[in-house]
Each structure stands twice: as structure tokens, then as C-alpha cells.
Short mmCIF file of C-alpha atoms in Angstrom, two decimals:
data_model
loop_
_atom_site.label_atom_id
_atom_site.label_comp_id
_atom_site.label_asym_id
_atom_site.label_seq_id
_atom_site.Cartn_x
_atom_site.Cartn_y
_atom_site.Cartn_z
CA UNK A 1 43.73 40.76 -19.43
CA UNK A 2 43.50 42.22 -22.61
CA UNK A 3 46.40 41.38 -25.77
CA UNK A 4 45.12 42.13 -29.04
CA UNK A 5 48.29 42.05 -31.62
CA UNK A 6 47.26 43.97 -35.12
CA UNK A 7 49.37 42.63 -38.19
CA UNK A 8 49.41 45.98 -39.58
CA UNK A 9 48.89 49.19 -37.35
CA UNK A 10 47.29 50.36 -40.36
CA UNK A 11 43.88 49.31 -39.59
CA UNK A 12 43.69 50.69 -36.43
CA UNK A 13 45.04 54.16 -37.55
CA UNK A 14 42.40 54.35 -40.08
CA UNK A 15 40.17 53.70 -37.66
CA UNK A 16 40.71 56.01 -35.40
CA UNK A 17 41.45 58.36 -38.25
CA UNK A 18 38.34 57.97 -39.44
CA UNK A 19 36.43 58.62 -36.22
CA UNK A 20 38.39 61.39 -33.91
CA UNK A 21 36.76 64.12 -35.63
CA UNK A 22 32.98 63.02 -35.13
CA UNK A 23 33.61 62.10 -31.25
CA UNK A 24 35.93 62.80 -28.49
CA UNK A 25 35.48 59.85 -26.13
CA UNK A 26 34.41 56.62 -26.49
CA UNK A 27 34.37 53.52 -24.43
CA UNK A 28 36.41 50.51 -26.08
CA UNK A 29 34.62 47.60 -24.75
CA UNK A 30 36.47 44.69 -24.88
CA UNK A 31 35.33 41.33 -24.52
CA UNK A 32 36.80 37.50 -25.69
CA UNK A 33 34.92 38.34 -29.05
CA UNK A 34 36.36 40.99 -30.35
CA UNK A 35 36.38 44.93 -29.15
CA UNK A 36 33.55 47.44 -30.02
CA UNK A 37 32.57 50.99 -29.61
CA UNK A 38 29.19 53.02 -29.45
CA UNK A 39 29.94 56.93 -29.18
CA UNK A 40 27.31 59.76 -30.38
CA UNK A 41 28.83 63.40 -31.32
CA UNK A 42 27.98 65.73 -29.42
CA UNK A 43 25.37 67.45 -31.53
CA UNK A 44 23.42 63.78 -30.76
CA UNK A 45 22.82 63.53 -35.32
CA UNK A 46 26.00 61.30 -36.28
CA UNK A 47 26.27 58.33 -34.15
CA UNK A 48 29.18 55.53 -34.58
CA UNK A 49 28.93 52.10 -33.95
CA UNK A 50 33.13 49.88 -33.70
CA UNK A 51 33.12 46.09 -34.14
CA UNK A 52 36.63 44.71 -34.30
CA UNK A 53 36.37 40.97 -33.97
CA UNK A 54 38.84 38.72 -33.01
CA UNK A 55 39.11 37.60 -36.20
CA UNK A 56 41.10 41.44 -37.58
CA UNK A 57 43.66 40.50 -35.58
CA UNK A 58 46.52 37.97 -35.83
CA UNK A 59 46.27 37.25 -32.38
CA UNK A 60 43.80 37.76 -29.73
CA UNK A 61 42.94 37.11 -26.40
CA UNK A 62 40.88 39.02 -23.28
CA UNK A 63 39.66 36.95 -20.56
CA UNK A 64 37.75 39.40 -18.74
CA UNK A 65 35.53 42.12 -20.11
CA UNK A 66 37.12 45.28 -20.09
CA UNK A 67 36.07 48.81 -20.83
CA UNK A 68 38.46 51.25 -21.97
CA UNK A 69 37.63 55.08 -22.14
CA UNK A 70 39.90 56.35 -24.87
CA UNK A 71 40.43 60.21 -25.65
CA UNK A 72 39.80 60.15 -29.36
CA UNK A 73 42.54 62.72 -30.41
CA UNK A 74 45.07 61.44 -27.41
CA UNK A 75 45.00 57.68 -28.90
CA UNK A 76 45.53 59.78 -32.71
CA UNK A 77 48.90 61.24 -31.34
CA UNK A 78 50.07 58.06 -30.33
CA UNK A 79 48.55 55.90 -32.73
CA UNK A 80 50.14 58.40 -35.79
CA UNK A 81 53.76 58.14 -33.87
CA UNK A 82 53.83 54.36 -35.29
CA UNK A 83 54.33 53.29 -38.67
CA UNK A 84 51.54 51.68 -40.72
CA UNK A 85 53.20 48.59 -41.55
CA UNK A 86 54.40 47.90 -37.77
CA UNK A 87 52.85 45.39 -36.12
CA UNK A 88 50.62 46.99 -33.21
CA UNK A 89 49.78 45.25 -29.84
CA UNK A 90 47.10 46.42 -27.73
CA UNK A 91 47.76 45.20 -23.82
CA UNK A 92 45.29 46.32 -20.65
CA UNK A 93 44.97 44.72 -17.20
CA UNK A 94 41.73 43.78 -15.93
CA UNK A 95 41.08 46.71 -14.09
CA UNK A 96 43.20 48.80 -16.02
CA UNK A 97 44.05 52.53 -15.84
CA UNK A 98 46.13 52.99 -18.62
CA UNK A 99 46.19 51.07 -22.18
CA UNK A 100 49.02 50.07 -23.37
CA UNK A 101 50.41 50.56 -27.17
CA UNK A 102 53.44 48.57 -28.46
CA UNK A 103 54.51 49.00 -32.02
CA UNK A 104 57.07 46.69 -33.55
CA UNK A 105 58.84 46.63 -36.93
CA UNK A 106 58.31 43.51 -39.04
CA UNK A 107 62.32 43.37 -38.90
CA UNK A 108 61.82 43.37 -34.98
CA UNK A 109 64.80 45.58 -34.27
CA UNK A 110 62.90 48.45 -33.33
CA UNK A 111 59.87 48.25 -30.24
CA UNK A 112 58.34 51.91 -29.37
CA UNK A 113 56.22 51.35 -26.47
CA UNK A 114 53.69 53.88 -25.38
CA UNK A 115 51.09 54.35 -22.27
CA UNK A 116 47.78 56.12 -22.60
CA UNK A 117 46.11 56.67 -19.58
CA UNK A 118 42.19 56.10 -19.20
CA UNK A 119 39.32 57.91 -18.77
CA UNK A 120 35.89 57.00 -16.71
CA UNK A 121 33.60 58.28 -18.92
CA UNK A 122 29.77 58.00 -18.78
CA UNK A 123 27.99 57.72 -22.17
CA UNK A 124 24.39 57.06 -22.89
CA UNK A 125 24.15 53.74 -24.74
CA UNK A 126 21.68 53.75 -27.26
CA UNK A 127 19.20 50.72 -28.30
CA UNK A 128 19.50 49.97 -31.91
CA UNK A 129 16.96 47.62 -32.75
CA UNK A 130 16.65 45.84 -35.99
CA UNK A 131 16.04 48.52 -38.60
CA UNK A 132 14.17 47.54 -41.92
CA UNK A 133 15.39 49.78 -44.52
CA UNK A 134 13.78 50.77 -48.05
CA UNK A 135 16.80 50.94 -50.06
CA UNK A 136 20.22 49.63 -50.08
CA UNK A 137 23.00 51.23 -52.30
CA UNK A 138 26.55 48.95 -52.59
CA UNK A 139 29.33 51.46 -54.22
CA UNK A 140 32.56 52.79 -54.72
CA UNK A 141 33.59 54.56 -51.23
CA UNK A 142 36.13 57.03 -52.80
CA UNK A 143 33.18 57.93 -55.37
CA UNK A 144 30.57 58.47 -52.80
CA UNK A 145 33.68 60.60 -51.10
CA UNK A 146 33.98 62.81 -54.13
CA UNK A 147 30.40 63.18 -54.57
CA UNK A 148 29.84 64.22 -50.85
CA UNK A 149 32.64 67.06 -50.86
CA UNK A 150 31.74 68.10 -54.29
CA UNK A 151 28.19 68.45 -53.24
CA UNK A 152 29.87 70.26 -50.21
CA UNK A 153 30.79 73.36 -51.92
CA UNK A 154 27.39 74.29 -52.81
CA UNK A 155 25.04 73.67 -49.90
CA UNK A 156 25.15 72.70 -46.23
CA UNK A 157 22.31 69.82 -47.05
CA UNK A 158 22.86 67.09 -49.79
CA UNK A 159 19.66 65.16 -51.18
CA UNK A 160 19.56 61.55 -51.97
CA UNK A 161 16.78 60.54 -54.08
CA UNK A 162 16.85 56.91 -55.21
CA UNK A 163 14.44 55.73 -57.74
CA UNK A 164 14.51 52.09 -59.55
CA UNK A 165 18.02 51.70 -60.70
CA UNK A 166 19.47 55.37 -59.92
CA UNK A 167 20.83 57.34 -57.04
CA UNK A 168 20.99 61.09 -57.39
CA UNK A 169 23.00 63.21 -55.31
CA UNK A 170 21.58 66.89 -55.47
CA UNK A 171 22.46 69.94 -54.04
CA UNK A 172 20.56 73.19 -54.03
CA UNK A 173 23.03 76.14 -52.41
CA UNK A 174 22.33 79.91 -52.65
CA UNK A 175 24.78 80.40 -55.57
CA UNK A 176 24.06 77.71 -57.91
CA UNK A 177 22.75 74.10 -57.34
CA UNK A 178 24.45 70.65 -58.73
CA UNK A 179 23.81 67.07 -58.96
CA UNK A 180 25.35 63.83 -59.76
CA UNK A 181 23.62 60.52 -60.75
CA UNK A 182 24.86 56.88 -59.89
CA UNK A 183 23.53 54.38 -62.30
CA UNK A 184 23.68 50.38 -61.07
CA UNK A 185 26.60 48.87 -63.10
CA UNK A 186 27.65 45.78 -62.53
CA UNK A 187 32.39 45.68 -62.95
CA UNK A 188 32.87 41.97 -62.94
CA UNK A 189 36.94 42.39 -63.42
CA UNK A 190 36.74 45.08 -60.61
CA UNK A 191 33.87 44.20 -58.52
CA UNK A 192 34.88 46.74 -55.83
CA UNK A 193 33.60 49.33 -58.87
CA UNK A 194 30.26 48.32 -59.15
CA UNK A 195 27.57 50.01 -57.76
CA UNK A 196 24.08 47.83 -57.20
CA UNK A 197 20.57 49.23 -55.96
CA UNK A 198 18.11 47.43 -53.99
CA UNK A 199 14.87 49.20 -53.33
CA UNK A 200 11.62 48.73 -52.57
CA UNK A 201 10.57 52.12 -52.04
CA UNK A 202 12.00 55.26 -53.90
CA UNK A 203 13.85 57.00 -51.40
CA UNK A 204 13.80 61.00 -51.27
CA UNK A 205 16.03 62.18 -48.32
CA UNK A 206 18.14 65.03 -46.93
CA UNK A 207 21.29 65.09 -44.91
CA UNK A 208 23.74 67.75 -43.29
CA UNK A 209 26.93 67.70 -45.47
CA UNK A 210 28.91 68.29 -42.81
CA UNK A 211 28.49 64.87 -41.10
CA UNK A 212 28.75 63.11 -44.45
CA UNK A 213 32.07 64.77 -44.39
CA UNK A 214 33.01 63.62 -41.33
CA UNK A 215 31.94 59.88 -42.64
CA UNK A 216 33.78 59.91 -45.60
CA UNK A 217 36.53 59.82 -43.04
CA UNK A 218 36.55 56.19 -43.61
CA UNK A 219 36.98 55.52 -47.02
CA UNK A 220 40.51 54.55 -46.87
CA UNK A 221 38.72 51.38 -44.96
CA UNK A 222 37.23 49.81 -47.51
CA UNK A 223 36.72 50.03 -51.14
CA UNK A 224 33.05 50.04 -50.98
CA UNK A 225 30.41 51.91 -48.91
CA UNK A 226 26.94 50.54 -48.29
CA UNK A 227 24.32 53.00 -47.57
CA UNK A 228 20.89 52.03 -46.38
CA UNK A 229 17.70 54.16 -46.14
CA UNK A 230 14.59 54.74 -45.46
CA UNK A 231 11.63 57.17 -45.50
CA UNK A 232 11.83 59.78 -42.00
CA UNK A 233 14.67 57.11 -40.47
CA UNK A 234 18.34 57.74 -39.90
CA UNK A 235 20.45 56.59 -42.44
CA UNK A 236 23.20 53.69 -41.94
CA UNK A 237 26.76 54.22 -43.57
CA UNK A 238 28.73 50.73 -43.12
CA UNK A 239 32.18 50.26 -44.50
CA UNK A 240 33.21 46.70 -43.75
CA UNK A 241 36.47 45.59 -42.09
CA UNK A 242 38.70 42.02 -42.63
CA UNK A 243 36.56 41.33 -39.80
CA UNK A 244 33.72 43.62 -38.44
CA UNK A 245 32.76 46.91 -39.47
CA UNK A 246 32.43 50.84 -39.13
CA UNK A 247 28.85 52.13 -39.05
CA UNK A 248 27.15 55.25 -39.03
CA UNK A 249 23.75 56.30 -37.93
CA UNK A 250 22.94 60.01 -39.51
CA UNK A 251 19.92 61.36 -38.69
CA UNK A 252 18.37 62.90 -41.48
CA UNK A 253 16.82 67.21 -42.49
CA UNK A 254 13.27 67.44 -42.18
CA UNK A 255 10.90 70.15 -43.38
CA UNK A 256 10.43 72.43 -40.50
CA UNK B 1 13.34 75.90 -44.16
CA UNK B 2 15.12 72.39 -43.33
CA UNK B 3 15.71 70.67 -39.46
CA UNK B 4 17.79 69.12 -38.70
CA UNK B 5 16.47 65.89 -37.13
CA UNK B 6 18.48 64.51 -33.47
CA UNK B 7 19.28 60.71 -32.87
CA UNK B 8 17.24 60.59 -29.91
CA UNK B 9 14.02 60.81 -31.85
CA UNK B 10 14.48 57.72 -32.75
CA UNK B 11 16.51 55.65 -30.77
CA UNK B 12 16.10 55.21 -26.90
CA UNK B 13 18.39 54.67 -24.28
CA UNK B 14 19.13 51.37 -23.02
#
């Protein structure tokens, strides 16, 4: 049996929030560690990779692995009927077909309970080995937000060229073109400002905007994005949770 | 002329 009790429903609506519009199902596998989630889009560029451990919620317990095939935008509607600061318990038998989603109000006067039946669905699972990346860019999430839907409005492909201790954002559209450069800059009374580069190779790649504006989907998750790359690889976006994290695997544009 | 590149180029199933 599965009980996973969220302090906050918040986390999980951001979640979800943050992922319905990239895929449409997704097995929830859920085991004593914590419950995670591999799902591709359909277009097979954008993949997502779930880990909620134990440890983001106040209590948690499943005895028995369980998978749970969730209709994204089905779990949104019921997920958006509770109120962020309710306290959310997730509840599934061991063979389960339906998941169960109780909200309660830190005052406990009010319970809305709510059913949402599952789906068998068959999804390829994809081996992600260790990937060695070239660079590794730490910054604010709502700026790399702003940059990506800035950078929208001009082109349909946004360039990321890192050199030593710069990112540039550029964008070359059949109108006009536009670019915005990060600098490394180091807040120490706001560290979730600063933005720090690793590299040890300059980095000179291109990406749909369109997926990174399905990513930026997550930003109200955490205050900072980490974006690793490198040369002819898929990217990885990772915004960390309390405990676990949201990743995505872009692939990248190539010269045809 | 840019192409876009598909996740299955580089990762295989499991």
C-alpha cells in the first residue's frame, strides 16, 4: 500500500504544473524510497525524469512497489481543485486501479476527497547512463525563464554559447535577431541570485524554443536552474526539490 | 537549415 502525505499540496501542483504540457501519461512508480517518473513527449526531443523521495514528504510509507499510470491533465483538474496550502495525501492499494487524492485544511475542518482512476500504459523506458558534461551553468530560474521567452519572440531556435566565465543566449529570427549575456557573479546575501560557470570546454549549442518553454514550466520549483551541456549531447535542465528533483533531457538542433 | 535532433539517437531502450 501506498500513503504518501504532502505538507503542502503545493509541491505537487507545481509539479504536475510544470510537466502536463510536455507529456500526457506517465507511469508514477512508487517504491519504499520515494516515487519517480520517466515520460518522453511525444515528438521523442524533451524527455522528463520525477524523483520525489521520501524525504519531500512529511510522511511516507509504500510497502510494495507500485506503478501508477496517471493522465497528466486528469491528475491537473483534480490536483488544481485543492488549495496550495492543504495538506495532500496520496493513498493506492497494491494492485490498485484508481489513486486516491485527499486534501485537508491545516484547520482540519474541511477533507475533499477525490478518486482518479488508472491507466495501463506502456512506455519505452530509456537507459540514461552517466553523462559527462562540458559545462555546468548554476542560475537564477526566473532569469533563465525571461531569457527563454524573450528569446522566444524572435526565433523558433535559441543558441547557447558558453565561453570562460559567460553564457550568451542568442537568437537569430527572420525579423531581427537578439541576445542576452549572463556573466558569473557571485550574491553572497542572496545566493539563490548568483549565477556560477563551470566549463571545460566552450560550449556552442542550439535548442528548439518551444521545449525550453515548456521547461521553464518549472521555475516556480526552485529558485535556481542548473543547466549542463555538452558538445552534439542532449542537454540536462535540473531544478532541485526539498528532496529530489525535476530533470530534463532536450535534445539539441543540428546543422542539417 | 537546422534539425532538429530525437532522444533516441542517443539514448537506448532498456
Amino acid at each position: 500500500m501506498l500513503e504518501g502525505k504532502f505538507d503542502e499540496a503545493s509541491l505537487l501542483k507545481k509539479v504536475i504544473d510544470a510537466m502536463k504540457d510536455s507529456v500526457k501519461l506517465c507511469n508514477f512508480n512508487c517504491t519504499e524510497n520515494g516515487i519517480s517518473v520517466q515520460a518522453i513527449d511525444d515528438s521523442r526531443v524533451l524527455l522528463i525524469s520525477l524523483l520525489i523521495e521520501a524525504g519531500s514528504f512529511e510522511d511516507y510509507r509504500c510497502d510494495r512497489n507500485i506503478v501508477l499510470g496517471l493522465e497528466m491533465e486528469s491528475l491537473n483538474k483534480i490536483i488544481k481543485n485543492g488549495n496550495a496550502s492543504d495538506m495532500l495525501t496520496l493513498v493506492a492499494e497494491d494492485s490498485p486501479d484508481a489513486l486516491n487524492l485527499i486534501f485537508e485544511d491545516k484547520r482540519r475542518d474541511r477533507i475533499a476527497e477525490y478518486s482518479l482512476k488508472l491507466m495501463d500504459i506502456d512506455q519505452d523506458f530509456l537507459k540514461i547512463e552517466d553523462m559527462k558534461f562540458d559545462a555546468v551553468v548554476n542560475m537564477p530560474s526566473a532569469e533563465f525563464a525571461k531569457i527563454c521567452r524573450d528569446m522566444k519572440t524572435l526565433s523558433e531556435s535559441l543558441q547557447i554559447i558558453i565561453t570562460k566565465d559567460s553564457v550568451k543566449f542568442n537568437s537569430e529570427g527572420d525579423f531581427g535577431s537578439g541576445s542576452v549575456v549572463i556573466k558569473s557573479f557571485t550574491d553572497l546575501e542572496k545566493t539563490e541570485e548568483s549565477v556560477r560557470i563551470t566549463l571545460e570546454k566552450p560550449i556552442n549549442l542550439t535548442f528548439g524554443a518551444k521545449y525550453l518553454n515548456d521547461i521553464i514550466k518549472s521555475t516556480p520549483l526552485a529558485s535556481q536552474v542548473t543547466i549542463k551541456l555538452c558538445d552534439k549531447q542532449p542537454a540536462l535542465f535540473e531544478y532541485q526539490l526539498p528532496s529530489g528533483y525535476l530533470r530534463f533531457y532536450l535534445a539539441p538542433k543540428f546543422e542539417d | 537549415k537546422l534539425k532538429q535532433a530525437s532522444l533516441m539517437s542517443f539514448f537506448s531502450k532498456s
